[in-house]
Amino acid sequence: MTQEKPAQGVGRRDLLKLSAVAGAALAGASLIGSRTAAAEELSLKGKRIAISATGTDHFFDLQAYNAQIEEVKRLGGEPIAVDAGRNDGKLVSQLQTLIAQKPDAIVQILGTLSVIDPWLKKARDAGIPVLTVDVGSTHSINNTTSDNWGIGKDLALQLVSDIGGEGNIVVFNGFYGVTPCAIRYDQLVNVVKYFPKVKILEPELRDVIPNTVQDAFTQITALLNKYPEKGSIKAIWSAWDIPQLGATQAVAAAGRNEIRTYGVDGSPEVLQLVADPNSPAGADVAQQPAEIGRTAIQNVAKLLAGQTLPRETYVHALIANKANVNEVTKKLGIG
């Protein structure tokens, strides 16, 4: 089979197509509505459900975590909720403790796969059902998540469209061991390879936890000093939107508002920046973390009732850009 060569430029028609695809997530997506009658009939009465969070300092994590606790209680169960505070050692310790307590199920929210996977296996080996949120583990019966392939593709297409299909882009890639971040990054690379005039600058930047905003601000400020000419950098991409927040602040402070920033999660403070016509924030994919959390617990109830679950359950995400951000925040109920 002969592989076609990528086009050597992007015309107006190509960009219009890209814009249409990047906006399709909004046009075609509908928010998960009121709970279905089937969900209302679910029960966790008499069940102890462990909820293990990697951390709750980020909007997504806290929303998902609290929604899971509330949903376990609503369904009549007893939540055993623990938060590792972004400390891998504590995360391993809390998983060990939960396994020893022999709950009826464990739900793990996020986490670096190499750290948590051995303990998810131990839980399964102990006969405890394991479900996850945003964790691509083979030891998870069901993973509730957004469609991160779609998120990565749509965000990449939005970025490429906004910069006219050419220019240097800066990428934060510090958490490739976290499944959603890896998928989103791979989708960015997959899109960019078909646009030879778009270049990812190397070395890629590493986002960190904690002090994510401050660190991103410092790294981008240094990079802008290295590339002082306007147009030398067109966009800044991150797999989640807290590095985007720091990057956006750095770009604005440097007076380089021709650069656009992109991220994922839909944190209210970032969506506010996208809504500001004078802000460098170009787009942010808004997930529905509370709905993801509730859905994960409903899946626990279905499993314990003898139902067969799919390998993954997807909850819609919406891409918010300068044109539609007010509509997206209104649909999410945070605007």
Short mmCIF file of N, CA, C and O in Angstrom, two decimals, residues 194-293:
data_model
loop_
_atom_site.label_atom_id
_atom_site.label_comp_id
_atom_site.label_asym_id
_atom_site.label_seq_id
_atom_site.Cartn_x
_atom_site.Cartn_y
_atom_site.Cartn_z
N TYR A 194 0.49 15.53 10.23
CA TYR A 194 -0.09 15.78 8.91
C TYR A 194 -0.01 17.26 8.51
O TYR A 194 -0.49 17.63 7.45
N PHE A 195 0.61 18.07 9.36
CA PHE A 195 0.79 19.49 9.06
C PHE A 195 2.27 19.83 9.22
O PHE A 195 2.72 20.24 10.28
N PRO A 196 3.04 19.63 8.16
CA PRO A 196 4.51 19.73 8.26
C PRO A 196 5.02 21.12 8.62
O PRO A 196 6.17 21.26 9.01
N LYS A 197 4.17 22.13 8.51
CA LYS A 197 4.60 23.48 8.89
C LYS A 197 4.36 23.76 10.38
O LYS A 197 4.68 24.85 10.85
N VAL A 198 3.77 22.81 11.07
CA VAL A 198 3.62 22.92 12.53
C VAL A 198 4.74 22.13 13.19
O VAL A 198 4.96 20.97 12.86
N LYS A 199 5.44 22.76 14.12
CA LYS A 199 6.58 22.10 14.77
C LYS A 199 6.45 22.18 16.28
O LYS A 199 6.19 23.25 16.84
N ILE A 200 6.60 21.03 16.94
CA ILE A 200 6.64 20.99 18.40
C ILE A 200 8.07 21.29 18.84
O ILE A 200 9.01 20.57 18.48
N LEU A 201 8.24 22.37 19.59
CA LEU A 201 9.58 22.77 20.02
C LEU A 201 10.14 21.76 21.03
O LEU A 201 9.43 21.25 21.89
N GLU A 202 11.43 21.49 20.91
CA GLU A 202 12.11 20.61 21.84
C GLU A 202 13.22 21.38 22.56
O GLU A 202 13.81 22.29 21.99
N PRO A 203 13.50 21.03 23.80
CA PRO A 203 12.87 19.97 24.57
C PRO A 203 11.47 20.35 25.02
O PRO A 203 11.19 21.53 25.25
N GLU A 204 10.59 19.35 25.11
CA GLU A 204 9.26 19.61 25.64
C GLU A 204 9.37 20.00 27.11
O GLU A 204 10.31 19.61 27.80
N LEU A 205 8.40 20.75 27.59
CA LEU A 205 8.40 21.18 28.99
C LEU A 205 7.74 20.11 29.86
O LEU A 205 6.89 19.35 29.41
N ARG A 206 8.12 20.08 31.12
CA ARG A 206 7.54 19.14 32.07
C ARG A 206 6.72 19.91 33.09
O ARG A 206 7.26 20.75 33.82
N ASP A 207 5.41 19.66 33.12
CA ASP A 207 4.58 20.24 34.15
C ASP A 207 4.76 19.43 35.44
O ASP A 207 5.10 18.25 35.40
N VAL A 208 4.55 20.07 36.57
CA VAL A 208 4.83 19.45 37.86
C VAL A 208 3.65 19.60 38.80
O VAL A 208 2.76 20.42 38.59
N ILE A 209 3.64 18.79 39.85
CA ILE A 209 2.72 18.91 40.97
C ILE A 209 3.56 18.77 42.24
O ILE A 209 4.36 17.84 42.34
N PRO A 210 3.43 19.67 43.23
CA PRO A 210 2.53 20.82 43.30
C PRO A 210 3.13 22.05 42.62
O PRO A 210 4.10 21.93 41.86
N ASN A 211 2.59 23.22 42.92
CA ASN A 211 3.05 24.52 42.38
C ASN A 211 3.00 24.54 40.86
O ASN A 211 3.89 25.11 40.21
N THR A 212 1.97 23.93 40.30
CA THR A 212 1.85 23.79 38.85
C THR A 212 1.77 25.14 38.15
O THR A 212 2.45 25.38 37.15
N VAL A 213 0.93 26.02 38.65
CA VAL A 213 0.73 27.32 38.01
C VAL A 213 2.02 28.13 38.03
O VAL A 213 2.45 28.67 37.00
N GLN A 214 2.63 28.21 39.20
CA GLN A 214 3.85 29.01 39.33
C GLN A 214 4.98 28.46 38.47
O GLN A 214 5.74 29.22 37.84
N ASP A 215 5.11 27.12 38.44
CA ASP A 215 6.17 26.50 37.64
C ASP A 215 5.95 26.73 36.16
O ASP A 215 6.90 27.04 35.43
N ALA A 216 4.70 26.59 35.70
CA ALA A 216 4.41 26.84 34.29
C ALA A 216 4.69 28.30 33.93
O ALA A 216 5.23 28.59 32.86
N PHE A 217 4.32 29.20 34.82
CA PHE A 217 4.59 30.62 34.60
C PHE A 217 6.09 30.86 34.42
O PHE A 217 6.53 31.55 33.49
N THR A 218 6.89 30.27 35.31
CA THR A 218 8.34 30.46 35.26
C THR A 218 8.93 29.87 33.98
O THR A 218 9.77 30.51 33.31
N GLN A 219 8.51 28.66 33.62
CA GLN A 219 9.06 28.02 32.42
C GLN A 219 8.69 28.79 31.15
O GLN A 219 9.53 28.96 30.26
N ILE A 220 7.45 29.23 31.06
CA ILE A 220 7.03 29.96 29.86
C ILE A 220 7.70 31.32 29.79
O ILE A 220 8.10 31.78 28.70
N THR A 221 7.84 31.99 30.92
CA THR A 221 8.54 33.28 30.93
C THR A 221 9.96 33.13 30.40
O THR A 221 10.42 33.94 29.57
N ALA A 222 10.67 32.09 30.84
CA ALA A 222 12.03 31.85 30.36
C ALA A 222 12.04 31.53 28.87
O ALA A 222 12.92 31.99 28.12
N LEU A 223 11.05 30.77 28.42
CA LEU A 223 11.00 30.40 27.01
C LEU A 223 10.71 31.61 26.12
O LEU A 223 11.27 31.74 25.03
N LEU A 224 9.85 32.50 26.60
CA LEU A 224 9.53 33.70 25.81
C LEU A 224 10.75 34.62 25.70
O LEU A 224 10.93 35.31 24.69
N ASN A 225 11.60 34.61 26.72
CA ASN A 225 12.85 35.37 26.64
C ASN A 225 13.80 34.76 25.61
O ASN A 225 14.58 35.47 24.96
N LYS A 226 13.70 33.43 25.45
CA LYS A 226 14.53 32.74 24.47
C LYS A 226 14.01 32.95 23.05
O LYS A 226 14.79 32.95 22.09
N TYR A 227 12.69 33.15 22.92
CA TYR A 227 12.06 33.39 21.62
C TYR A 227 11.33 34.73 21.68
O TYR A 227 10.10 34.78 21.77
N PRO A 228 12.08 35.84 21.63
CA PRO A 228 11.46 37.16 21.84
C PRO A 228 10.67 37.69 20.64
O PRO A 228 9.83 38.58 20.81
N GLU A 229 10.90 37.14 19.45
CA GLU A 229 10.23 37.68 18.26
C GLU A 229 8.78 37.24 18.23
O GLU A 229 8.46 36.06 18.41
N LYS A 230 7.89 38.17 17.95
CA LYS A 230 6.48 37.83 17.81
C LYS A 230 6.31 36.92 16.60
O LYS A 230 6.88 37.16 15.55
N GLY A 231 5.56 35.86 16.79
CA GLY A 231 5.38 34.88 15.73
C GLY A 231 6.31 33.70 15.84
O GLY A 231 6.11 32.69 15.15
N SER A 232 7.32 33.79 16.70
CA SER A 232 8.27 32.67 16.85
C SER A 232 7.64 31.51 17.60
O SER A 232 8.09 30.37 17.48
N ILE A 233 6.61 31.80 18.38
CA ILE A 233 5.80 30.77 19.05
C ILE A 233 4.34 31.09 18.77
O ILE A 233 3.91 32.23 18.95
N LYS A 234 3.60 30.10 18.33
CA LYS A 234 2.20 30.34 17.99
C LYS A 234 1.23 29.86 19.08
O LYS A 234 0.16 30.43 19.24
N ALA A 235 1.58 28.78 19.78
CA ALA A 235 0.63 28.20 20.72
C ALA A 235 1.35 27.41 21.80
O ALA A 235 2.50 26.99 21.62
N ILE A 236 0.65 27.22 22.93
CA ILE A 236 1.15 26.43 24.05
C ILE A 236 0.07 25.41 24.41
O ILE A 236 -1.09 25.77 24.63
N TRP A 237 0.46 24.13 24.47
CA TRP A 237 -0.48 23.03 24.71
C TRP A 237 -0.14 22.33 26.01
O TRP A 237 1.03 22.11 26.33
N SER A 238 -1.16 21.93 26.76
CA SER A 238 -0.96 21.09 27.93
C SER A 238 -2.09 20.08 28.01
O SER A 238 -3.20 20.33 27.53
N ALA A 239 -1.82 18.93 28.63
CA ALA A 239 -2.80 17.84 28.69
C ALA A 239 -3.89 18.11 29.72
O ALA A 239 -4.91 17.42 29.72
N TRP A 240 -3.67 19.09 30.60
CA TRP A 240 -4.71 19.52 31.54
C TRP A 240 -4.60 21.03 31.67
O TRP A 240 -3.68 21.64 31.12
N ASP A 241 -5.53 21.67 32.36
CA ASP A 241 -5.59 23.11 32.21
C ASP A 241 -4.95 23.93 33.33
O ASP A 241 -4.95 25.16 33.26
N ILE A 242 -4.36 23.29 34.32
CA ILE A 242 -3.65 24.06 35.34
C ILE A 242 -2.31 24.59 34.82
O ILE A 242 -1.96 25.74 35.06
N PRO A 243 -1.52 23.78 34.07
CA PRO A 243 -0.36 24.38 33.39
C PRO A 243 -0.79 25.47 32.40
O PRO A 243 -0.08 26.47 32.25
N GLN A 244 -1.92 25.27 31.75
CA GLN A 244 -2.43 26.28 30.82
C GLN A 244 -2.67 27.60 31.55
O GLN A 244 -2.41 28.68 31.01
N LEU A 245 -3.16 27.52 32.78
CA LEU A 245 -3.42 28.74 33.56
C LEU A 245 -2.13 29.52 33.78
O LEU A 245 -2.07 30.73 33.55
N GLY A 246 -1.07 28.82 34.22
CA GLY A 246 0.21 29.49 34.43
C GLY A 246 0.81 30.02 33.15
O GLY A 246 1.37 31.12 33.10
N ALA A 247 0.68 29.24 32.07
CA ALA A 247 1.20 29.67 30.76
C ALA A 247 0.46 30.91 30.26
O ALA A 247 1.08 31.83 29.72
N THR A 248 -0.84 30.93 30.44
CA THR A 248 -1.64 32.07 30.00
C THR A 248 -1.24 33.33 30.75
O THR A 248 -1.10 34.42 30.16
N GLN A 249 -1.02 33.20 32.05
CA GLN A 249 -0.58 34.34 32.84
C GLN A 249 0.78 34.85 32.38
O GLN A 249 1.01 36.07 32.31
N ALA A 250 1.68 33.93 32.06
CA ALA A 250 3.03 34.32 31.61
C ALA A 250 2.98 35.03 30.27
O ALA A 250 3.67 36.04 30.05
N VAL A 251 2.17 34.52 29.35
CA VAL A 251 2.04 35.13 28.03
C VAL A 251 1.47 36.54 28.15
O VAL A 251 1.97 37.49 27.52
N ALA A 252 0.45 36.70 28.98
CA ALA A 252 -0.15 38.03 29.17
C ALA A 252 0.84 38.99 29.82
O ALA A 252 0.94 40.15 29.42
N ALA A 253 1.59 38.51 30.83
CA ALA A 253 2.55 39.37 31.52
C ALA A 253 3.66 39.83 30.59
O ALA A 253 4.20 40.94 30.75
N ALA A 254 4.00 39.00 29.60
CA ALA A 254 5.06 39.34 28.65
C ALA A 254 4.54 40.18 27.48
O ALA A 254 5.33 40.57 26.62
N GLY A 255 3.25 40.43 27.43
CA GLY A 255 2.69 41.19 26.31
C GLY A 255 2.74 40.43 25.01
O GLY A 255 2.82 41.04 23.93
N ARG A 256 2.64 39.11 25.08
CA ARG A 256 2.73 38.26 23.88
C ARG A 256 1.37 37.60 23.57
O ARG A 256 1.29 36.41 23.33
N ASN A 257 0.33 38.40 23.60
CA ASN A 257 -1.01 37.86 23.46
C ASN A 257 -1.32 37.31 22.07
O ASN A 257 -2.42 36.80 21.83
N GLU A 258 -0.36 37.38 21.17
CA GLU A 258 -0.56 36.71 19.88
C GLU A 258 -0.44 35.19 20.01
O GLU A 258 -0.89 34.44 19.15
N ILE A 259 0.13 34.73 21.14
CA ILE A 259 0.26 33.30 21.42
C ILE A 259 -1.04 32.81 22.06
O ILE A 259 -1.61 33.48 22.91
N ARG A 260 -1.51 31.65 21.65
CA ARG A 260 -2.72 31.07 22.21
C ARG A 260 -2.37 29.85 23.08
O ARG A 260 -1.45 29.10 22.76
N THR A 261 -3.13 29.65 24.14
CA THR A 261 -2.90 28.50 25.03
C THR A 261 -4.09 27.54 24.99
O THR A 261 -5.22 27.95 24.77
N TYR A 262 -3.80 26.26 25.24
CA TYR A 262 -4.81 25.20 25.10
C TYR A 262 -4.64 24.18 26.22
O TYR A 262 -3.51 23.85 26.60
N GLY A 263 -5.76 23.64 26.71
CA GLY A 263 -5.71 22.65 27.77
C GLY A 263 -7.01 21.87 27.88
O GLY A 263 -7.91 22.02 27.06
N VAL A 264 -7.09 21.06 28.92
CA VAL A 264 -8.23 20.15 29.11
C VAL A 264 -8.65 20.15 30.58
O VAL A 264 -7.78 20.09 31.45
N ASP A 265 -9.93 20.20 30.80
CA ASP A 265 -10.61 19.90 32.07
C ASP A 265 -11.83 20.78 32.30
O ASP A 265 -12.83 20.33 32.81
N GLY A 266 -11.74 22.07 31.95
CA GLY A 266 -12.89 22.94 32.18
C GLY A 266 -12.92 23.54 33.56
O GLY A 266 -14.00 23.78 34.12
N SER A 267 -11.75 23.80 34.15
CA SER A 267 -11.72 24.50 35.43
C SER A 267 -12.34 25.88 35.26
O SER A 267 -12.06 26.57 34.26
N PRO A 268 -13.18 26.32 36.19
CA PRO A 268 -13.89 27.59 36.01
C PRO A 268 -12.97 28.78 35.73
O PRO A 268 -13.29 29.62 34.89
N GLU A 269 -11.80 28.84 36.40
CA GLU A 269 -10.91 29.97 36.20
C GLU A 269 -10.33 29.99 34.79
O GLU A 269 -10.08 31.07 34.23
N VAL A 270 -10.12 28.82 34.20
CA VAL A 270 -9.59 28.76 32.84
C VAL A 270 -10.69 29.11 31.83
O VAL A 270 -10.45 29.84 30.86
N LEU A 271 -11.90 28.62 32.05
CA LEU A 271 -13.00 28.96 31.15
C LEU A 271 -13.28 30.46 31.17
O LEU A 271 -13.65 31.05 30.14
N GLN A 272 -13.07 31.10 32.31
CA GLN A 272 -13.22 32.55 32.38
C GLN A 272 -12.20 33.25 31.49
O GLN A 272 -12.49 34.26 30.84
N LEU A 273 -10.98 32.71 31.44
CA LEU A 273 -9.95 33.29 30.58
C LEU A 273 -10.28 33.07 29.11
O LEU A 273 -10.07 33.96 28.28
N VAL A 274 -10.80 31.87 28.77
CA VAL A 274 -11.21 31.63 27.38
C VAL A 274 -12.30 32.62 26.98
O VAL A 274 -12.33 33.12 25.85
N ALA A 275 -13.18 32.95 27.92
CA ALA A 275 -14.29 33.88 27.63
C ALA A 275 -13.81 35.32 27.47
O ALA A 275 -14.53 36.13 26.86
N ASP A 276 -12.65 35.64 27.99
CA ASP A 276 -12.12 37.00 27.89
C ASP A 276 -11.51 37.20 26.51
O ASP A 276 -10.51 36.56 26.17
N PRO A 277 -12.07 38.10 25.69
CA PRO A 277 -11.54 38.27 24.33
C PRO A 277 -10.10 38.77 24.30
O PRO A 277 -9.40 38.61 23.30
N ASN A 278 -9.64 39.36 25.40
CA ASN A 278 -8.27 39.88 25.45
C ASN A 278 -7.27 38.90 26.03
O ASN A 278 -6.08 39.20 26.12
N SER A 279 -7.76 37.71 26.44
CA SER A 279 -6.87 36.73 27.05
C SER A 279 -6.25 35.81 26.00
O SER A 279 -6.89 35.47 25.01
N PRO A 280 -5.01 35.36 26.24
CA PRO A 280 -4.37 34.42 25.30
C PRO A 280 -4.99 33.02 25.33
O PRO A 280 -4.66 32.20 24.46
N ALA A 281 -5.85 32.71 26.31
CA ALA A 281 -6.43 31.37 26.39
C ALA A 281 -7.31 31.13 25.16
O ALA A 281 -8.32 31.79 24.97
N GLY A 282 -6.91 30.13 24.35
CA GLY A 282 -7.61 29.90 23.08
C GLY A 282 -8.75 28.92 23.20
O GLY A 282 -9.83 29.13 22.64
N ALA A 283 -8.54 27.82 23.93
CA ALA A 283 -9.59 26.80 24.06
C ALA A 283 -9.27 25.90 25.25
O ALA A 283 -8.11 25.72 25.63
N ASP A 284 -10.33 25.33 25.82
CA ASP A 284 -10.19 24.39 26.93
C ASP A 284 -11.30 23.36 26.78
O ASP A 284 -12.46 23.72 26.62
N VAL A 285 -10.95 22.08 26.81
CA VAL A 285 -11.97 21.04 26.71
C VAL A 285 -12.55 20.80 28.10
O VAL A 285 -11.82 20.44 29.03
N ALA A 286 -13.85 21.03 28.24
CA ALA A 286 -14.51 20.93 29.54
C ALA A 286 -15.08 19.53 29.74
O ALA A 286 -15.95 19.09 28.99
N GLN A 287 -14.55 18.83 30.73
CA GLN A 287 -15.09 17.54 31.11
C GLN A 287 -16.24 17.74 32.10
O GLN A 287 -16.50 18.85 32.57
N GLN A 288 -16.91 16.64 32.45
CA GLN A 288 -17.98 16.67 33.44
C GLN A 288 -17.60 15.77 34.61
O GLN A 288 -18.08 14.65 34.73
N PRO A 289 -16.71 16.25 35.48
CA PRO A 289 -16.16 15.38 36.52
C PRO A 289 -17.20 14.84 37.50
O PRO A 289 -17.11 13.68 37.92
N ALA A 290 -18.18 15.66 37.88
CA ALA A 290 -19.20 15.17 38.82
C ALA A 290 -20.01 14.06 38.19
O ALA A 290 -20.32 13.05 38.84
N GLU A 291 -20.35 14.21 36.91
CA GLU A 291 -21.11 13.17 36.22
C GLU A 291 -20.27 11.91 36.05
O GLU A 291 -20.78 10.78 36.17
N ILE A 292 -18.97 12.08 35.82
CA ILE A 292 -18.07 10.93 35.74
C ILE A 292 -18.04 10.19 37.07
O ILE A 292 -18.11 8.96 37.13
N GLY A 293 -17.95 10.95 38.18
CA GLY A 293 -17.94 10.33 39.50
C GLY A 293 -19.22 9.57 39.79
O GLY A 293 -19.19 8.43 40.27
#
